Short mmCIF file of C-alpha atoms in Angstrom, two decimals:
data_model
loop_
_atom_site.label_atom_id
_atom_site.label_comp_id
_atom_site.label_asym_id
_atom_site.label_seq_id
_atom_site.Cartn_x
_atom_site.Cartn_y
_atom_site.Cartn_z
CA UNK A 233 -17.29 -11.76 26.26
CA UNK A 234 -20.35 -9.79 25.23
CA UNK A 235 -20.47 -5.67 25.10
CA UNK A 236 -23.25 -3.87 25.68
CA UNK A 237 -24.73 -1.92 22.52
CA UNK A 238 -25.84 1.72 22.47
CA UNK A 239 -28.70 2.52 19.78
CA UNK A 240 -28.39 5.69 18.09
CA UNK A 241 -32.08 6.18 20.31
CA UNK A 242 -30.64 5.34 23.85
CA UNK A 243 -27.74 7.92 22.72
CA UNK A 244 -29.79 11.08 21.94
CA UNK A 245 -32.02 10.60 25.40
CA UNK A 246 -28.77 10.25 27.57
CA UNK A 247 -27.79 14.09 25.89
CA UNK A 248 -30.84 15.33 26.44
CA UNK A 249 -30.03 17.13 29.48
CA UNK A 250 -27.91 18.91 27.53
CA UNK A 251 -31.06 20.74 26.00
CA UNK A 252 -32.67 22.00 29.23
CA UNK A 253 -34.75 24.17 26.77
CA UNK A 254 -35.48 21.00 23.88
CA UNK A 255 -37.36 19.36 26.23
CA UNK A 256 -37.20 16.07 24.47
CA UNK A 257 -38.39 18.21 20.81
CA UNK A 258 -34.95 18.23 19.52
CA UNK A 259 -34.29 14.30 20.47
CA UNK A 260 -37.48 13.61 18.67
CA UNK A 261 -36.13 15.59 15.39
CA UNK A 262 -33.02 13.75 15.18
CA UNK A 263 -34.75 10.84 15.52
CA UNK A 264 -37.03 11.40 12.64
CA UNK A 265 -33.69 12.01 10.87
CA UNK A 266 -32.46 8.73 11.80
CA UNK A 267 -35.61 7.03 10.34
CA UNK A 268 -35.63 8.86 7.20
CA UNK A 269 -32.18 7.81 6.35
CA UNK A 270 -32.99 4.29 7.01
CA UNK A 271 -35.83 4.18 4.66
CA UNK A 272 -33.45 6.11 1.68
CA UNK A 273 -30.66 3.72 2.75
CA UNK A 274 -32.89 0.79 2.18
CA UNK A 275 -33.62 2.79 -1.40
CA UNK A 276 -30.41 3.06 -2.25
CA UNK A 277 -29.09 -0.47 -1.25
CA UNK A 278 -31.83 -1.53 -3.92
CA UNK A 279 -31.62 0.61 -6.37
CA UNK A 280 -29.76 -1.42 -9.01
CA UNK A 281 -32.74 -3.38 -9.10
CA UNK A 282 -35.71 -1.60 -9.08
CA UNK A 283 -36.56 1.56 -11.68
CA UNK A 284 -35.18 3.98 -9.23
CA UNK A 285 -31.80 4.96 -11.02
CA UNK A 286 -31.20 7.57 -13.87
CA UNK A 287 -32.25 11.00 -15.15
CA UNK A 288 -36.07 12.46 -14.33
CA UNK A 289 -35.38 15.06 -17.51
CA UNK A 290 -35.64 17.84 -14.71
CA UNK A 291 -33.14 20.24 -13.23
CA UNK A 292 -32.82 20.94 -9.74
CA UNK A 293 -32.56 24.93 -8.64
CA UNK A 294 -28.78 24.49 -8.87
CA UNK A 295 -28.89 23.80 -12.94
CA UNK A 296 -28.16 19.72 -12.33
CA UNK A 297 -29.67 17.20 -13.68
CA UNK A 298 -31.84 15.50 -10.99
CA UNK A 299 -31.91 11.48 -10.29
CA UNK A 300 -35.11 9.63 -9.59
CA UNK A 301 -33.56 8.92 -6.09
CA UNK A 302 -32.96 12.40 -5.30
CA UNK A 303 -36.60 12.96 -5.65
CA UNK A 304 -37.46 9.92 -3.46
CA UNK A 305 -34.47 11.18 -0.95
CA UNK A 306 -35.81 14.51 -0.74
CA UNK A 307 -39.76 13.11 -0.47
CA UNK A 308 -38.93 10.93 2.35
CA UNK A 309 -37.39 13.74 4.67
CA UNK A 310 -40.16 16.23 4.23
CA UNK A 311 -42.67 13.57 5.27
CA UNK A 312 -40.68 12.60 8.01
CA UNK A 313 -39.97 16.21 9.54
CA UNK A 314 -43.79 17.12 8.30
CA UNK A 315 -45.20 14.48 10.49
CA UNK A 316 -42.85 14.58 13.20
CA UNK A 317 -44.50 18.04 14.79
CA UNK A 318 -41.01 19.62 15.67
CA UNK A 319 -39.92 21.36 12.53
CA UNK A 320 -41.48 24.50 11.41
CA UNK A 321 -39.95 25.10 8.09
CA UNK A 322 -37.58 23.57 5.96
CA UNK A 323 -35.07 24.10 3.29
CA UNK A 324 -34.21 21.33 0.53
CA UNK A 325 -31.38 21.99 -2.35
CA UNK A 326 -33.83 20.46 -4.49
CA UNK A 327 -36.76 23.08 -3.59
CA UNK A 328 -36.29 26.55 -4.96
CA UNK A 329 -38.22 28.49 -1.65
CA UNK A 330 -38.63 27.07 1.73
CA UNK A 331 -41.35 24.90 3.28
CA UNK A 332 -43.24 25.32 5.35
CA UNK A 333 -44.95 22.95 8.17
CA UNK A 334 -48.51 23.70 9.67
CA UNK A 335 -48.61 23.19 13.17
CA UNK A 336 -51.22 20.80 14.50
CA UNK A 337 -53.04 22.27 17.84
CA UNK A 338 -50.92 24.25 20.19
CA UNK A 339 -48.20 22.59 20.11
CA UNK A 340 -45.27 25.10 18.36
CA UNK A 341 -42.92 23.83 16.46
CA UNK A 342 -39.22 25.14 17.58
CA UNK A 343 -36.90 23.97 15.03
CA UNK A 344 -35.64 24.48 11.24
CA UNK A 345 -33.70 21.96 9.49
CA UNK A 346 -31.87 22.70 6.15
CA UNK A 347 -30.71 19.83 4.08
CA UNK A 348 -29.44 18.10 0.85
CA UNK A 349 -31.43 14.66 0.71
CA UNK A 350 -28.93 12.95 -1.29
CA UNK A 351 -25.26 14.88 -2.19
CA UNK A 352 -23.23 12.96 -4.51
CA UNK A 353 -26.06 11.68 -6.17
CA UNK A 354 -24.06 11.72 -10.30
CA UNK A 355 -22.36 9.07 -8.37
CA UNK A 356 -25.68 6.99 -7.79
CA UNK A 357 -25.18 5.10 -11.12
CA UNK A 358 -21.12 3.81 -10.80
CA UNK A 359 -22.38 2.78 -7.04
CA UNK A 360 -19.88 5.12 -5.42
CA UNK A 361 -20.53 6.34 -1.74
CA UNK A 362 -23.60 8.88 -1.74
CA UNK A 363 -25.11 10.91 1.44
CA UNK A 364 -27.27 13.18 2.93
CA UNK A 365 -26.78 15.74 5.14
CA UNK A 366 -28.85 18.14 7.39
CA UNK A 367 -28.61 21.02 9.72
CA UNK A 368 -30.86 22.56 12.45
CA UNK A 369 -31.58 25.87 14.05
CA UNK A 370 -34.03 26.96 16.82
CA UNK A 371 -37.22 29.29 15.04
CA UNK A 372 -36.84 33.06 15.42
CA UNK A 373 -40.00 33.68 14.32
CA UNK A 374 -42.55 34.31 16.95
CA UNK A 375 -46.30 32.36 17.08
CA UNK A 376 -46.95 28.91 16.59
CA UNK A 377 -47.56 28.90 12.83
CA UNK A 378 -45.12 27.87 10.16
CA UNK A 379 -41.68 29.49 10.24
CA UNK A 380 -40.44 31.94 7.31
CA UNK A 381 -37.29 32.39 5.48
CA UNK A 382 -35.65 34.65 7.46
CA UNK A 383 -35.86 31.29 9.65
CA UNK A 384 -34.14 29.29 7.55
CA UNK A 385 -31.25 32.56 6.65
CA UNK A 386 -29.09 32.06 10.08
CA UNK A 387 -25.50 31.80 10.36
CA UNK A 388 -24.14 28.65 10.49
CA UNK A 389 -22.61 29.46 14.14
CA UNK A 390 -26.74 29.58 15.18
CA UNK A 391 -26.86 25.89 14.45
CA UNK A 392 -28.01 23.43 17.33
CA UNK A 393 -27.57 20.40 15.39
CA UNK A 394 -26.05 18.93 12.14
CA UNK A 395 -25.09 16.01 11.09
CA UNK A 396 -24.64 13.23 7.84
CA UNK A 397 -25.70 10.07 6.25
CA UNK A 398 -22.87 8.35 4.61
CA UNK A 399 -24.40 5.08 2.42
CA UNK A 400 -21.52 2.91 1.66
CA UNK A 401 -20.02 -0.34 2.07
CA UNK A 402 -22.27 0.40 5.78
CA UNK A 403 -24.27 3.00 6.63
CA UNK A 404 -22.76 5.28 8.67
CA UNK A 405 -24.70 8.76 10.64
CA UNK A 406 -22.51 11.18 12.51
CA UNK A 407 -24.04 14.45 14.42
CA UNK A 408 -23.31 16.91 16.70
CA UNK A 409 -24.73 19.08 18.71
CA UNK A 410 -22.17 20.79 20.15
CA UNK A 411 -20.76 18.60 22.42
CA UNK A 412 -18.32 16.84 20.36
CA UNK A 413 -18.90 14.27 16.92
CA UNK A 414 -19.84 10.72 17.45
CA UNK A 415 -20.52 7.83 14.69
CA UNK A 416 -23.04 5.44 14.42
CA UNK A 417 -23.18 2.79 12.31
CA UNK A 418 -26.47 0.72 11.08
CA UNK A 419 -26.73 -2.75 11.94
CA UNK A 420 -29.19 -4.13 9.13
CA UNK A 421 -29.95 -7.20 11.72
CA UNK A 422 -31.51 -5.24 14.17
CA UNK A 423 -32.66 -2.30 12.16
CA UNK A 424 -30.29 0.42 14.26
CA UNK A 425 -28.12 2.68 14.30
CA UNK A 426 -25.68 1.86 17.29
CA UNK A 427 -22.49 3.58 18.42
CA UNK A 428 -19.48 3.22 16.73
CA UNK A 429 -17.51 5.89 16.52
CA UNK A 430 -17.52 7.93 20.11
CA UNK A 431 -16.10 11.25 20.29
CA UNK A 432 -14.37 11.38 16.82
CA UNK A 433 -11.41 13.85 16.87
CA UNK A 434 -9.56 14.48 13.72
CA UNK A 435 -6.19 14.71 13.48
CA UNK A 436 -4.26 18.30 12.96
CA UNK A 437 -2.61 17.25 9.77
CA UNK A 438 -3.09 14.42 7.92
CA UNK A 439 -1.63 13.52 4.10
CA UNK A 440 -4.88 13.39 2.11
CA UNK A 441 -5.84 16.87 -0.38
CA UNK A 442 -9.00 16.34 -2.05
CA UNK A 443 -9.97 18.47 -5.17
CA UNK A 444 -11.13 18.30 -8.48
CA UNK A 445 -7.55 18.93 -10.26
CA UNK A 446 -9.45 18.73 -13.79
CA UNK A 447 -9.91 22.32 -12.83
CA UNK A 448 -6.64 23.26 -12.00
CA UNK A 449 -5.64 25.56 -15.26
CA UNK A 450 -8.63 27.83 -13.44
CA UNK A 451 -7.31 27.68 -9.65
CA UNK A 452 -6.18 30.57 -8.10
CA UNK A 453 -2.62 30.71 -8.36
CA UNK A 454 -2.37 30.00 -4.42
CA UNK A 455 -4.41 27.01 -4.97
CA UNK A 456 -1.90 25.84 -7.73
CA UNK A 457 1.31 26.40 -5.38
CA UNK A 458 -0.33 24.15 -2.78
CA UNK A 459 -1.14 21.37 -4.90
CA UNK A 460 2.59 21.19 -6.36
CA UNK A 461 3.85 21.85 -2.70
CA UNK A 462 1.72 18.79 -1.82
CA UNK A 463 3.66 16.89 -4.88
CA UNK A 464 7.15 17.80 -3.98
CA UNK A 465 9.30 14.94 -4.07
CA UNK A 466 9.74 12.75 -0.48
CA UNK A 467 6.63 14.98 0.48
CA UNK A 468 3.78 13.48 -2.07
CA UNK A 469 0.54 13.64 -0.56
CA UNK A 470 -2.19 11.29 -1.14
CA UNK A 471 -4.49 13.03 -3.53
CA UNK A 472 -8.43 11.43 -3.44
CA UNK A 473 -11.07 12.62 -4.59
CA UNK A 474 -14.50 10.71 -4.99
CA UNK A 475 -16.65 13.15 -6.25
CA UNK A 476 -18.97 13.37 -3.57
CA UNK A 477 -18.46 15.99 -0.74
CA UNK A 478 -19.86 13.66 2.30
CA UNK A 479 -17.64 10.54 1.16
CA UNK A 480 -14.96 12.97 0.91
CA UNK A 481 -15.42 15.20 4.01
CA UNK A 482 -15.75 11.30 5.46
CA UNK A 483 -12.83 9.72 5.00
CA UNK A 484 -10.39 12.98 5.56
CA UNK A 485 -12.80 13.41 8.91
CA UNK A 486 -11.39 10.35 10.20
CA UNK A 487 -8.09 9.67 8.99
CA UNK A 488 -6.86 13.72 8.43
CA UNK A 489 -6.83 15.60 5.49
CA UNK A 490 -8.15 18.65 3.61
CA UNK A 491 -11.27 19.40 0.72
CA UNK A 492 -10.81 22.55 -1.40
CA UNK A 493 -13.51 23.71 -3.13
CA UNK A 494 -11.63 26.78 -4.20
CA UNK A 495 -13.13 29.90 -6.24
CA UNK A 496 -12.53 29.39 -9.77
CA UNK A 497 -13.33 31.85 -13.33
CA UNK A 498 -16.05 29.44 -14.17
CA UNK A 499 -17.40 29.29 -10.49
CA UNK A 500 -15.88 32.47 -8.35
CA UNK A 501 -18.13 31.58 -5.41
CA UNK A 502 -17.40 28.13 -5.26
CA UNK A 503 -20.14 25.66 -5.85
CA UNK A 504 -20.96 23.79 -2.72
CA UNK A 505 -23.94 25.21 -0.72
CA UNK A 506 -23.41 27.18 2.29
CA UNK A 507 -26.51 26.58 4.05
CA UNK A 508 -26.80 22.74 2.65
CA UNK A 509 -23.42 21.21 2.78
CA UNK A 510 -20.87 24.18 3.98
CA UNK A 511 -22.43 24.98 7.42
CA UNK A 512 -23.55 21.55 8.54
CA UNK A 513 -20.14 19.92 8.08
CA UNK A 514 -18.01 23.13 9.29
CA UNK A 515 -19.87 22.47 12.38
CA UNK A 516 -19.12 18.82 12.31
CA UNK A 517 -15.08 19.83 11.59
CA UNK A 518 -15.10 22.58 14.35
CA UNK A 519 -16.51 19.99 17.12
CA UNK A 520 -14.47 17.24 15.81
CA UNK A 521 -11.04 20.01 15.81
CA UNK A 522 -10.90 20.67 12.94
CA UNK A 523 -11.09 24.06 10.49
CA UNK A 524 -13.17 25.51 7.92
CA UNK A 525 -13.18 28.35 5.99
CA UNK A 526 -13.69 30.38 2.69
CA UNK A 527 -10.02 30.58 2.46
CA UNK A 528 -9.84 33.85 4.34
CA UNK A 529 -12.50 33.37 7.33
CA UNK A 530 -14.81 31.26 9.24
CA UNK A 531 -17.43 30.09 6.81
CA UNK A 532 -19.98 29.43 9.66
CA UNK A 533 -19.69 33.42 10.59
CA UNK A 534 -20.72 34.25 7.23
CA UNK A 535 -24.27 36.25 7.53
CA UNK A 536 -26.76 34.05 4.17
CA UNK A 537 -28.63 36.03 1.97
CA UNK A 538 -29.74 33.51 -0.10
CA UNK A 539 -31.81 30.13 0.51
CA UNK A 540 -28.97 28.85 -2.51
CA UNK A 541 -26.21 30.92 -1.51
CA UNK A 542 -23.02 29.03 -2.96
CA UNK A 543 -19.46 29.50 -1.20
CA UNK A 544 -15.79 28.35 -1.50
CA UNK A 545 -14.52 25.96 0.97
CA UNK A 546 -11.17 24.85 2.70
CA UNK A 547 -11.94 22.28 5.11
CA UNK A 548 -10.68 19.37 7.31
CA UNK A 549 -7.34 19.01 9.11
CA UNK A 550 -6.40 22.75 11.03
CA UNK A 551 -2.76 22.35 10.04
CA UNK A 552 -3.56 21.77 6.56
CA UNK A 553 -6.49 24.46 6.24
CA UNK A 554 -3.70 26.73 7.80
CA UNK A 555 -1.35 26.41 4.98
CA UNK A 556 -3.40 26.62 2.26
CA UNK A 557 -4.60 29.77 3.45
CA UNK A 558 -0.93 30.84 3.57
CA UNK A 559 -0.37 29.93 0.37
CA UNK A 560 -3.65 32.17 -0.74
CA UNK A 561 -2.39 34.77 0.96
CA UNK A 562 1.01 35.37 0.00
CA UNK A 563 0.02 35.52 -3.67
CA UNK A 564 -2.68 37.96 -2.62
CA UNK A 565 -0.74 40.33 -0.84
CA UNK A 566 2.48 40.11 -3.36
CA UNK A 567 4.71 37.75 -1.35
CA UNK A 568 7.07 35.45 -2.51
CA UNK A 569 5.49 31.78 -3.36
CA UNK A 570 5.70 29.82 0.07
CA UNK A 571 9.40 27.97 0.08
CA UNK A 572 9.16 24.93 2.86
#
């Protein structure tokens, strides 16, 4: 029996009358987004072969090393929301300052869009799941000229849109925009995106905790009681961790979990980016019913100061965000280590 198919395209029309102010500008964004990640997917599915892989010699803003397909990730979305005519500025973790878009005629462009081109991407050579992910905001500057940084410095709870590329064994973009999470996967045959995964809820606990335990001897000590509470004999948690945040945030998105990026001596602010990775998918979690916060509050009510601005993260599962909050907590305020 055949079943009808709904294109990632058909999808974002339909919820357009959830925009009454968009008037089709914000459809047209996200489906810029959509073709941008089909040309880096089509990148990255060929990158063993072509001279696309390995070290450029540079370092991004953040101090990392940068890959030769980070550049071409990050390349391909600023001509794509460039030539699209709805974004006014833009924010890239691989661009120190923002940048900004000239509007053609009088036509003003409404929207922002923050993003990382391609997170993960010291995975690129082992051929381990890599993504990109991008959030967007409505201008508060006023004319019809390029937006500024003050633009691009909104709290993640300002966010009309945000959403992820995951490229893996398929190629898989989720987005919201406030009206719930839904999945699509690309189907190489046709050259679409088409709907897979409709209204994705995740559950309230799951059994996945996903952190880099090679830092461990520098967790807080609340940090350390969870991870041997999530041990405990006829208890053990599964404990996965890939490496990179989307393939992470992924997988626990879907089948329950939680991702700690705690504060640490080396790194007391964390190291994932609020405006690039931590606001985008804490919007995603929230919609989907989920939690995420800095261990202590909502990360998407935290006010940016910085285009760069780094913060720690608890995220995924409510139950399980819950607890290891409790478990921060109680060593912070002089309880008793957490007995269940």
């Amino acid at each position: 029996m055949s079943h009808s198919v709904k294109t990632l395209s058909q999808f974002i029309v339909e919820q357009e009358d959830n925009f009454p102010y968009s008037k089709g500008e914000l459809s047209r964004l996200l489906s810029d987004i959509g073709t941008a990640s089909k040309i880096i997917n089509r990148e990255v599915n060929k990158a063993g072969l072509v001279n696309i892989l390995g070290d450029t010699g540079d370092t991004n803003i953040q101090g990392e090393e940068v890959k030769k397909l980070d550049i071409y990730a990050n390349d391909q979305m600023i001509a794509a929301l460039t030539s699209g005519g709805e974004c006014c500025v833009m924010g890239s973790e691989e661009n120190e300052h923002i940048i900004e878009v000239a509007s053609e005629g009088l036509h003003g462009a409404k929207y922002v869009v923050l993003f990382d081109p391609l997170d993960g991407s010291s995975n690129i050579d082992v051929n381990a799941s890599i993504g990109t992910i991008f959030s967007i905001y409505r201008r508060k500057s006023e004319g019809h000229g390029p937006g500024n940084l003050q633009d691009c410095l909104q709290k993640g709870t300002d966010q009309v849109a945000a959403g992820y590329v995951i490229y893996g064994s398929s190629t898989i973009l989720v987005y919201t925009t406030g009206n719930g999470v839904n999945g699509f996967t690309l189907d190489p045959s046709i050259g679409e995106f088409c709907l897979s995964h409709p209204n994705i809820q995740t559950p309230k606990d799951g059994n996945i905790y996903s952190l880099n335990e090679g830092n461990a001897a520098h967790f807080p000590e609340g940090i350390r009681n969870y991870v041997a509470y999530c041990k405990e004999a006829g208890r053990p948690y599964a404990s996965r961790y890939i490496g990179s945040f989307v393939a992470d945030f992924h997988r626990n998105l879907l089948k329950g979990g939680i991702f700690i990026y705690p504060p640490t001596a080396k790194a007391p602010k964390g190291k994932l980016r609020l405006m690039y990775e931590v606001n985008p998918l804490g919007f995603i979690i929230e919609q989907a019913g989920g939690r995420a916060t800095n261990g202590k509050s909502r990360v998407m009510e935290i006010e940016p100061t910085d285009l760069h601005q780094r913060t720690p993260l608890f995220i995924g599962s409510e139950n399980m965000v819950l607890l290891a909050e409790k478990f921060m907590e109680r060593v912070e305020s002089g309880q008793p280590v957490l007995n269940m």
